[in-house]
Amino acid sequence: MTEDTGRTSRRDTAHAALLRSSHHDRPHGEPLVLPGPWDAASARVFADAGFTALATPSAGVAASLGYEDGSTPPDEMFAAIRRIARAVDVPVTADVEAGYGLPAAELVERLLEAGACGCNLEDSDPRDRRLKEPQEQADRLAAVRAAAGDALVVNARVDSYLRGGADRTTAAVAARAELYVAAGADCVYPIGCPPEVLPDLAERVGAPLNALCRPGGLAPRELGVLGAARVTFGGGMQAQALDAVRLMAEGFLPPR
């Protein structure tokens, strides 16, 4: 191990511990708010604004690289994560979709090499968008946890509300989430969860919940009051930034 690699490893471990602790013992209505940088410049803006950690969104990174969400080549995704993590001194957790088919040990190694101290892992198949069997995903999460030890904060995404059909019941979502927590997930992300379901789900799962903050939807504090311990934005921030760029561009065009 080189001296530089050793320093990076120590930083990642410290960042993972800081990020993990930030999910717990939060004041009511004050969730951990993680903006979604899509490149190094946006990461610096969020860090300079005072955010204590960042969460890369696969959709935002994909758009910045010219891809549709879900079609970014893994090498390009990890390179983007590396640039973002290198640009800031705060913890960075990365959305790596379903893990790109990589074995758990290789996935963990690539995340740590990129400077990430956490990751999102989805439980739907990227090929046909169907939910994986809960135990299959739990085994995958357990393998990631075993390979990572304490060096990664694992946010297990539950895609039941996106792809689940009959699995959208609160009981089914909670059962899936509990299985993932037992497998080693630090946090559970029931993406698309109706806000009114959050209190019941948070009580059933008993682990930190990640809620998605959508433009025009409930604010992070409102989601926190309902039970979210962590709030992320998906690709929403990158999309809003593009809207601002579009308006700026149109302002420079001659009148039609």
PDB file of C-alpha atoms in Angstrom:
ATOM      1  CA  MET A   1       0.000   0.000   0.000  1.00  0.00           C
ATOM      2  CA  THR A   2       1.393   3.380  -0.956  1.00  0.00           C
ATOM      3  CA  GLU A   3       1.552   6.279   1.460  1.00  0.00           C
ATOM      4  CA  ASP A   4      -1.110   8.134  -0.548  1.00  0.00           C
ATOM      5  CA  THR A   5      -3.423   5.106  -0.530  1.00  0.00           C
ATOM      6  CA  GLY A   6      -2.997   4.819   3.227  1.00  0.00           C
ATOM      7  CA  ARG A   7      -3.973   8.439   3.737  1.00  0.00           C
ATOM      8  CA  THR A   8      -7.005   8.000   1.516  1.00  0.00           C
ATOM      9  CA  SER A   9      -8.031   4.885   3.420  1.00  0.00           C
ATOM     10  CA  ARG A  10      -7.833   6.675   6.762  1.00  0.00           C
ATOM     11  CA  ARG A  11      -9.830   9.598   5.407  1.00  0.00           C
ATOM     12  CA  ASP A  12     -12.498   7.294   4.014  1.00  0.00           C
ATOM     13  CA  THR A  13     -12.836   5.452   7.324  1.00  0.00           C
ATOM     14  CA  ALA A  14     -13.176   8.717   9.227  1.00  0.00           C
ATOM     15  CA  HIS A  15     -15.670  10.026   6.694  1.00  0.00           C
ATOM     16  CA  ALA A  16     -17.727   6.830   6.904  1.00  0.00           C
ATOM     17  CA  ALA A  17     -17.858   7.068  10.692  1.00  0.00           C
ATOM     18  CA  LEU A  18     -18.917  10.716  10.480  1.00  0.00           C
ATOM     19  CA  LEU A  19     -21.574  10.004   7.851  1.00  0.00           C
ATOM     20  CA  ARG A  20     -22.913   6.990   9.758  1.00  0.00           C
ATOM     21  CA  SER A  21     -23.209   8.897  13.021  1.00  0.00           C
ATOM     22  CA  SER A  22     -24.972  11.757  11.218  1.00  0.00           C
ATOM     23  CA  HIS A  23     -27.980   9.504  10.595  1.00  0.00           C
ATOM     24  CA  HIS A  24     -28.710   9.019  14.294  1.00  0.00           C
ATOM     25  CA  ASP A  25     -29.927  11.032  17.282  1.00  0.00           C
ATOM     26  CA  ARG A  26     -31.122  13.915  15.154  1.00  0.00           C
ATOM     27  CA  PRO A  27     -33.512  16.555  16.501  1.00  0.00           C
ATOM     28  CA  HIS A  28     -37.111  16.022  15.451  1.00  0.00           C
ATOM     29  CA  GLY A  29     -37.677  17.542  12.036  1.00  0.00           C
ATOM     30  CA  GLU A  30     -33.953  18.012  11.339  1.00  0.00           C
ATOM     31  CA  PRO A  31     -32.946  15.220   8.943  1.00  0.00           C
ATOM     32  CA  LEU A  32     -29.511  14.854   7.416  1.00  0.00           C
ATOM     33  CA  VAL A  33     -29.812  16.800   4.151  1.00  0.00           C
ATOM     34  CA  LEU A  34     -27.526  15.561   1.382  1.00  0.00           C
ATOM     35  CA  PRO A  35     -27.411  17.661  -1.810  1.00  0.00           C
ATOM     36  CA  GLY A  36     -26.739  15.810  -5.056  1.00  0.00           C
ATOM     37  CA  PRO A  37     -23.655  17.099  -6.908  1.00  0.00           C
ATOM     38  CA  TRP A  38     -23.256  15.965 -10.494  1.00  0.00           C
ATOM     39  CA  ASP A  39     -19.680  17.192 -11.017  1.00  0.00           C
ATOM     40  CA  ALA A  40     -16.733  18.637  -9.106  1.00  0.00           C
ATOM     41  CA  ALA A  41     -17.866  22.258  -9.507  1.00  0.00           C
ATOM     42  CA  SER A  42     -21.346  21.649  -8.080  1.00  0.00           C
ATOM     43  CA  ALA A  43     -19.795  19.610  -5.259  1.00  0.00           C
ATOM     44  CA  ARG A  44     -17.625  22.558  -4.271  1.00  0.00           C
ATOM     45  CA  VAL A  45     -20.632  24.882  -4.317  1.00  0.00           C
ATOM     46  CA  PHE A  46     -22.576  22.633  -1.930  1.00  0.00           C
ATOM     47  CA  ALA A  47     -19.607  22.057   0.375  1.00  0.00           C
ATOM     48  CA  ASP A  48     -18.754  25.777   0.471  1.00  0.00           C
ATOM     49  CA  ALA A  49     -22.391  26.514   1.338  1.00  0.00           C
ATOM     50  CA  GLY A  50     -21.932  24.495   4.525  1.00  0.00           C
ATOM     51  CA  PHE A  51     -23.412  21.065   3.808  1.00  0.00           C
ATOM     52  CA  THR A  52     -21.618  18.441   5.885  1.00  0.00           C
ATOM     53  CA  ALA A  53     -21.919  15.576   3.368  1.00  0.00           C
ATOM     54  CA  LEU A  54     -22.939  15.013  -0.261  1.00  0.00           C
ATOM     55  CA  ALA A  55     -24.731  12.261  -2.174  1.00  0.00           C
ATOM     56  CA  THR A  56     -24.050  11.810  -5.881  1.00  0.00           C
ATOM     57  CA  PRO A  57     -27.189  10.992  -7.934  1.00  0.00           C
ATOM     58  CA  SER A  58     -26.898   8.499 -10.776  1.00  0.00           C
ATOM     59  CA  ALA A  59     -29.409  10.491 -12.859  1.00  0.00           C
ATOM     60  CA  GLY A  60     -27.614  13.802 -12.405  1.00  0.00           C
ATOM     61  CA  VAL A  61     -24.192  12.339 -13.110  1.00  0.00           C
ATOM     62  CA  ALA A  62     -25.554  10.492 -16.150  1.00  0.00           C
ATOM     63  CA  ALA A  63     -27.057  13.695 -17.562  1.00  0.00           C
ATOM     64  CA  SER A  64     -23.818  15.597 -17.015  1.00  0.00           C
ATOM     65  CA  LEU A  65     -21.965  12.906 -18.973  1.00  0.00           C
ATOM     66  CA  GLY A  66     -24.505  12.757 -21.790  1.00  0.00           C
ATOM     67  CA  TYR A  67     -26.243   9.492 -20.855  1.00  0.00           C
ATOM     68  CA  GLU A  68     -29.732   8.440 -19.888  1.00  0.00           C
ATOM     69  CA  ASP A  69     -30.099   7.410 -16.264  1.00  0.00           C
ATOM     70  CA  GLY A  70     -29.146   3.767 -15.948  1.00  0.00           C
ATOM     71  CA  SER A  71     -26.917   3.683 -19.034  1.00  0.00           C
ATOM     72  CA  THR A  72     -23.699   5.284 -17.753  1.00  0.00           C
ATOM     73  CA  PRO A  73     -20.716   2.964 -18.276  1.00  0.00           C
ATOM     74  CA  PRO A  74     -19.332   1.946 -14.862  1.00  0.00           C
ATOM     75  CA  ASP A  75     -15.845   3.307 -15.584  1.00  0.00           C
ATOM     76  CA  GLU A  76     -17.298   6.734 -16.327  1.00  0.00           C
ATOM     77  CA  MET A  77     -19.506   6.672 -13.240  1.00  0.00           C
ATOM     78  CA  PHE A  78     -16.618   5.801 -10.927  1.00  0.00           C
ATOM     79  CA  ALA A  79     -14.434   8.435 -12.595  1.00  0.00           C
ATOM     80  CA  ALA A  80     -17.135  11.055 -11.966  1.00  0.00           C
ATOM     81  CA  ILE A  81     -17.449   9.975  -8.325  1.00  0.00           C
ATOM     82  CA  ARG A  82     -13.669  10.242  -7.979  1.00  0.00           C
ATOM     83  CA  ARG A  83     -13.641  13.806  -9.322  1.00  0.00           C
ATOM     84  CA  ILE A  84     -16.434  14.828  -6.967  1.00  0.00           C
ATOM     85  CA  ALA A  85     -14.860  13.229  -3.873  1.00  0.00           C
ATOM     86  CA  ARG A  86     -11.458  14.722  -4.724  1.00  0.00           C
ATOM     87  CA  ALA A  87     -12.947  18.217  -4.996  1.00  0.00           C
ATOM     88  CA  VAL A  88     -14.290  18.426  -1.429  1.00  0.00           C
ATOM     89  CA  ASP A  89     -13.293  17.619   2.133  1.00  0.00           C
ATOM     90  CA  VAL A  90     -16.712  16.404   3.284  1.00  0.00           C
ATOM     91  CA  PRO A  91     -17.990  12.801   3.112  1.00  0.00           C
ATOM     92  CA  VAL A  92     -19.354  11.700  -0.271  1.00  0.00           C
ATOM     93  CA  THR A  93     -21.761   8.824  -0.703  1.00  0.00           C
ATOM     94  CA  ALA A  94     -22.353   7.573  -4.231  1.00  0.00           C
ATOM     95  CA  ASP A  95     -25.358   6.235  -6.100  1.00  0.00           C
ATOM     96  CA  VAL A  96     -24.029   3.196  -7.952  1.00  0.00           C
ATOM     97  CA  GLU A  97     -27.461   1.955  -9.070  1.00  0.00           C
ATOM     98  CA  ALA A  98     -27.595  -1.849  -8.723  1.00  0.00           C
ATOM     99  CA  GLY A  99     -23.816  -2.208  -8.633  1.00  0.00           C
ATOM    100  CA  TYR A 100     -23.186  -2.784 -12.357  1.00  0.00           C
ATOM    101  CA  GLY A 101     -23.025  -6.546 -11.919  1.00  0.00           C
ATOM    102  CA  LEU A 102     -19.713  -6.272 -10.078  1.00  0.00           C
ATOM    103  CA  PRO A 103     -18.853  -8.803  -7.366  1.00  0.00           C
ATOM    104  CA  ALA A 104     -19.244  -7.284  -3.916  1.00  0.00           C
ATOM    105  CA  ALA A 105     -15.522  -7.101  -3.190  1.00  0.00           C
ATOM    106  CA  GLU A 106     -14.767  -5.394  -6.507  1.00  0.00           C
ATOM    107  CA  LEU A 107     -17.643  -2.944  -6.075  1.00  0.00           C
ATOM    108  CA  VAL A 108     -16.392  -1.991  -2.618  1.00  0.00           C
ATOM    109  CA  GLU A 109     -12.826  -1.654  -3.860  1.00  0.00           C
ATOM    110  CA  ARG A 110     -13.869   0.647  -6.698  1.00  0.00           C
ATOM    111  CA  LEU A 111     -15.984   2.817  -4.407  1.00  0.00           C
ATOM    112  CA  LEU A 112     -13.153   3.215  -1.924  1.00  0.00           C
ATOM    113  CA  GLU A 113     -10.638   3.893  -4.680  1.00  0.00           C
ATOM    114  CA  ALA A 114     -12.956   6.644  -5.933  1.00  0.00           C
ATOM    115  CA  GLY A 115     -13.009   8.240  -2.478  1.00  0.00           C
ATOM    116  CA  ALA A 116     -16.630   7.410  -1.607  1.00  0.00           C
ATOM    117  CA  CYS A 117     -17.511   6.519   1.963  1.00  0.00           C
ATOM    118  CA  GLY A 118     -21.040   5.318   1.231  1.00  0.00           C
ATOM    119  CA  CYS A 119     -23.254   3.987  -1.517  1.00  0.00           C
ATOM    120  CA  ASN A 120     -26.832   3.505  -2.662  1.00  0.00           C
ATOM    121  CA  LEU A 121     -27.717   0.042  -3.943  1.00  0.00           C
ATOM    122  CA  GLU A 122     -31.036  -0.580  -5.713  1.00  0.00           C
ATOM    123  CA  ASP A 123     -33.063  -3.764  -5.417  1.00  0.00           C
ATOM    124  CA  SER A 124     -34.525  -3.755  -8.922  1.00  0.00           C
ATOM    125  CA  ASP A 125     -32.911  -5.414 -11.901  1.00  0.00           C
ATOM    126  CA  PRO A 126     -31.462  -2.793 -14.288  1.00  0.00           C
ATOM    127  CA  ARG A 127     -32.228  -4.989 -17.295  1.00  0.00           C
ATOM    128  CA  ASP A 128     -35.954  -5.581 -16.863  1.00  0.00           C
ATOM    129  CA  ARG A 129     -36.677  -3.132 -13.985  1.00  0.00           C
ATOM    130  CA  ARG A 130     -38.269  -5.872 -11.905  1.00  0.00           C
ATOM    131  CA  LEU A 131     -37.798  -6.150  -8.162  1.00  0.00           C
ATOM    132  CA  LYS A 132     -35.238  -8.673  -7.045  1.00  0.00           C
ATOM    133  CA  GLU A 133     -36.241 -11.322  -4.574  1.00  0.00           C
ATOM    134  CA  PRO A 134     -35.769  -9.847  -1.079  1.00  0.00           C
ATOM    135  CA  GLN A 135     -33.400 -12.572   0.111  1.00  0.00           C
ATOM    136  CA  GLU A 136     -31.307 -12.276  -3.056  1.00  0.00           C
ATOM    137  CA  GLN A 137     -30.812  -8.569  -2.409  1.00  0.00           C
ATOM    138  CA  ALA A 138     -30.203  -9.154   1.287  1.00  0.00           C
ATOM    139  CA  ASP A 139     -27.451 -11.615   0.418  1.00  0.00           C
ATOM    140  CA  ARG A 140     -25.937  -9.033  -1.921  1.00  0.00           C
ATOM    141  CA  LEU A 141     -26.006  -6.380   0.802  1.00  0.00           C
ATOM    142  CA  ALA A 142     -24.472  -8.783   3.305  1.00  0.00           C
ATOM    143  CA  ALA A 143     -21.628  -9.491   0.885  1.00  0.00           C
ATOM    144  CA  VAL A 144     -21.026  -5.763   0.407  1.00  0.00           C
ATOM    145  CA  ARG A 145     -21.044  -5.235   4.162  1.00  0.00           C
ATOM    146  CA  ALA A 146     -18.594  -8.094   4.684  1.00  0.00           C
ATOM    147  CA  ALA A 147     -16.240  -6.680   2.041  1.00  0.00           C
ATOM    148  CA  ALA A 148     -16.504  -3.079   3.265  1.00  0.00           C
ATOM    149  CA  GLY A 149     -16.512  -3.521   7.005  1.00  0.00           C
ATOM    150  CA  ASP A 150     -17.124  -0.083   8.491  1.00  0.00           C
ATOM    151  CA  ALA A 151     -15.587   1.763   5.533  1.00  0.00           C
ATOM    152  CA  LEU A 152     -18.888   2.286   3.688  1.00  0.00           C
ATOM    153  CA  VAL A 153     -22.299   3.545   4.785  1.00  0.00           C
ATOM    154  CA  VAL A 154     -24.737   1.340   2.882  1.00  0.00           C
ATOM    155  CA  ASN A 155     -28.057   2.890   1.884  1.00  0.00           C
ATOM    156  CA  ALA A 156     -30.331   0.090   0.675  1.00  0.00           C
ATOM    157  CA  ARG A 157     -32.833   1.392  -1.852  1.00  0.00           C
ATOM    158  CA  VAL A 158     -36.228  -0.282  -1.810  1.00  0.00           C
ATOM    159  CA  ASP A 159     -37.874   0.059  -5.223  1.00  0.00           C
ATOM    160  CA  SER A 160     -41.257  -1.376  -4.264  1.00  0.00           C
ATOM    161  CA  TYR A 161     -43.112   1.883  -4.914  1.00  0.00           C
ATOM    162  CA  LEU A 162     -41.534   2.124  -8.366  1.00  0.00           C
ATOM    163  CA  ARG A 163     -41.774  -1.481  -9.543  1.00  0.00           C
ATOM    164  CA  GLY A 164     -43.485  -3.514  -6.870  1.00  0.00           C
ATOM    165  CA  GLY A 165     -47.127  -3.934  -7.824  1.00  0.00           C
ATOM    166  CA  ALA A 166     -48.636  -5.843  -4.930  1.00  0.00           C
ATOM    167  CA  ASP A 167     -45.392  -5.364  -2.983  1.00  0.00           C
ATOM    168  CA  ARG A 168     -46.262  -1.696  -2.412  1.00  0.00           C
ATOM    169  CA  THR A 169     -48.097  -2.364   0.836  1.00  0.00           C
ATOM    170  CA  THR A 170     -46.482  -0.849   3.914  1.00  0.00           C
ATOM    171  CA  ALA A 171     -46.116  -4.298   5.449  1.00  0.00           C
ATOM    172  CA  ALA A 172     -44.312  -5.655   2.374  1.00  0.00           C
ATOM    173  CA  VAL A 173     -42.010  -2.632   2.116  1.00  0.00           C
ATOM    174  CA  ALA A 174     -41.227  -2.800   5.836  1.00  0.00           C
ATOM    175  CA  ALA A 175     -40.474  -6.526   5.650  1.00  0.00           C
ATOM    176  CA  ARG A 176     -38.076  -5.960   2.771  1.00  0.00           C
ATOM    177  CA  ALA A 177     -36.431  -3.047   4.593  1.00  0.00           C
ATOM    178  CA  GLU A 178     -36.033  -5.014   7.816  1.00  0.00           C
ATOM    179  CA  LEU A 179     -34.351  -7.824   5.898  1.00  0.00           C
ATOM    180  CA  TYR A 180     -31.877  -5.360   4.391  1.00  0.00           C
ATOM    181  CA  VAL A 181     -31.088  -3.822   7.770  1.00  0.00           C
ATOM    182  CA  ALA A 182     -30.481  -7.284   9.200  1.00  0.00           C
ATOM    183  CA  ALA A 183     -28.086  -7.908   6.301  1.00  0.00           C
ATOM    184  CA  GLY A 184     -26.025  -4.870   7.267  1.00  0.00           C
ATOM    185  CA  ALA A 185     -27.603  -1.809   5.639  1.00  0.00           C
ATOM    186  CA  ASP A 186     -27.123   1.387   7.647  1.00  0.00           C
ATOM    187  CA  CYS A 187     -30.088   3.163   6.086  1.00  0.00           C
ATOM    188  CA  VAL A 188     -33.100   2.253   3.941  1.00  0.00           C
ATOM    189  CA  TYR A 189     -34.360   4.285   1.001  1.00  0.00           C
ATOM    190  CA  PRO A 190     -37.982   3.497   0.038  1.00  0.00           C
ATOM    191  CA  ILE A 191     -37.871   5.718  -3.041  1.00  0.00           C
ATOM    192  CA  GLY A 192     -41.266   7.049  -4.054  1.00  0.00           C
ATOM    193  CA  CYS A 193     -42.756   6.380  -0.634  1.00  0.00           C
ATOM    194  CA  PRO A 194     -45.910   8.483  -0.137  1.00  0.00           C
ATOM    195  CA  PRO A 195     -45.163  11.025   2.611  1.00  0.00           C
ATOM    196  CA  GLU A 196     -48.160   9.936   4.645  1.00  0.00           C
ATOM    197  CA  VAL A 197     -46.675   6.427   4.895  1.00  0.00           C
ATOM    198  CA  LEU A 198     -43.329   7.586   6.305  1.00  0.00           C
ATOM    199  CA  PRO A 199     -44.354   7.673  10.008  1.00  0.00           C
ATOM    200  CA  ASP A 200     -45.674   4.101   9.978  1.00  0.00           C
ATOM    201  CA  LEU A 201     -42.735   2.834   7.940  1.00  0.00           C
ATOM    202  CA  ALA A 202     -40.168   4.539  10.176  1.00  0.00           C
ATOM    203  CA  GLU A 203     -41.759   2.971  13.250  1.00  0.00           C
ATOM    204  CA  ARG A 204     -41.870  -0.498  11.682  1.00  0.00           C
ATOM    205  CA  VAL A 205     -38.320  -0.511  10.311  1.00  0.00           C
ATOM    206  CA  GLY A 206     -36.543   0.998  13.299  1.00  0.00           C
ATOM    207  CA  ALA A 207     -33.578   2.162  11.200  1.00  0.00           C
ATOM    208  CA  PRO A 208     -32.827   5.495   9.496  1.00  0.00           C
ATOM    209  CA  LEU A 209     -35.039   6.160   6.470  1.00  0.00           C
ATOM    210  CA  ASN A 210     -33.972   8.143   3.412  1.00  0.00           C
ATOM    211  CA  ALA A 211     -36.726  10.222   1.773  1.00  0.00           C
ATOM    212  CA  LEU A 212     -36.645  11.816  -1.668  1.00  0.00           C
ATOM    213  CA  CYS A 213     -37.232  15.575  -1.781  1.00  0.00           C
ATOM    214  CA  ARG A 214     -38.905  16.504  -5.064  1.00  0.00           C
ATOM    215  CA  PRO A 215     -39.205  19.999  -6.538  1.00  0.00           C
ATOM    216  CA  GLY A 216     -42.552  21.387  -5.447  1.00  0.00           C
ATOM    217  CA  GLY A 217     -42.991  18.636  -2.854  1.00  0.00           C
ATOM    218  CA  LEU A 218     -42.484  18.596   0.900  1.00  0.00           C
ATOM    219  CA  ALA A 219     -39.414  20.396   2.213  1.00  0.00           C
ATOM    220  CA  PRO A 220     -36.652  18.419   3.971  1.00  0.00           C
ATOM    221  CA  ARG A 221     -37.819  19.542   7.406  1.00  0.00           C
ATOM    222  CA  GLU A 222     -41.376  18.422   6.670  1.00  0.00           C
ATOM    223  CA  LEU A 223     -40.071  15.023   5.583  1.00  0.00           C
ATOM    224  CA  GLY A 224     -38.039  14.890   8.789  1.00  0.00           C
ATOM    225  CA  VAL A 225     -41.119  15.552  10.906  1.00  0.00           C
ATOM    226  CA  LEU A 226     -42.765  12.574   9.170  1.00  0.00           C
ATOM    227  CA  GLY A 227     -39.893  10.257  10.033  1.00  0.00           C
ATOM    228  CA  ALA A 228     -37.095  10.711   7.498  1.00  0.00           C
ATOM    229  CA  ALA A 229     -33.619  10.692   9.048  1.00  0.00           C
ATOM    230  CA  ARG A 230     -31.971  11.497   5.722  1.00  0.00           C
ATOM    231  CA  VAL A 231     -33.153  13.498   2.714  1.00  0.00           C
ATOM    232  CA  THR A 232     -31.714  13.359  -0.804  1.00  0.00           C
ATOM    233  CA  PHE A 233     -32.761  14.926  -4.099  1.00  0.00           C
ATOM    234  CA  GLY A 234     -32.021  12.417  -6.844  1.00  0.00           C
ATOM    235  CA  GLY A 235     -31.304  14.200 -10.112  1.00  0.00           C
ATOM    236  CA  GLY A 236     -33.588  17.096  -9.179  1.00  0.00           C
ATOM    237  CA  MET A 237     -30.858  19.610  -8.414  1.00  0.00           C
ATOM    238  CA  GLN A 238     -29.050  18.968 -11.680  1.00  0.00           C
ATOM    239  CA  ALA A 239     -32.344  19.324 -13.567  1.00  0.00           C
ATOM    240  CA  GLN A 240     -33.050  22.654 -11.851  1.00  0.00           C
ATOM    241  CA  ALA A 241     -29.557  23.865 -12.703  1.00  0.00           C
ATOM    242  CA  LEU A 242     -30.135  22.958 -16.350  1.00  0.00           C
ATOM    243  CA  ASP A 243     -33.391  24.922 -16.287  1.00  0.00           C
ATOM    244  CA  ALA A 244     -31.406  27.960 -15.112  1.00  0.00           C
ATOM    245  CA  VAL A 245     -28.837  27.443 -17.872  1.00  0.00           C
ATOM    246  CA  ARG A 246     -31.643  27.136 -20.425  1.00  0.00           C
ATOM    247  CA  LEU A 247     -33.135  30.444 -19.331  1.00  0.00           C
ATOM    248  CA  MET A 248     -29.719  32.096 -19.447  1.00  0.00           C
ATOM    249  CA  ALA A 249     -29.117  30.746 -22.947  1.00  0.00           C
ATOM    250  CA  GLU A 250     -32.511  31.927 -24.169  1.00  0.00           C
ATOM    251  CA  GLY A 251     -31.769  35.379 -22.751  1.00  0.00           C
ATOM    252  CA  PHE A 252     -28.820  35.751 -25.091  1.00  0.00           C
ATOM    253  CA  LEU A 253     -30.692  34.784 -28.220  1.00  0.00           C
ATOM    254  CA  PRO A 254     -31.912  37.558 -30.511  1.00  0.00           C
ATOM    255  CA  PRO A 255     -35.674  38.155 -30.530  1.00  0.00           C
ATOM    256  CA  ARG A 256     -37.532  35.861 -32.917  1.00  0.00           C
TER     257      ARG A 256
END
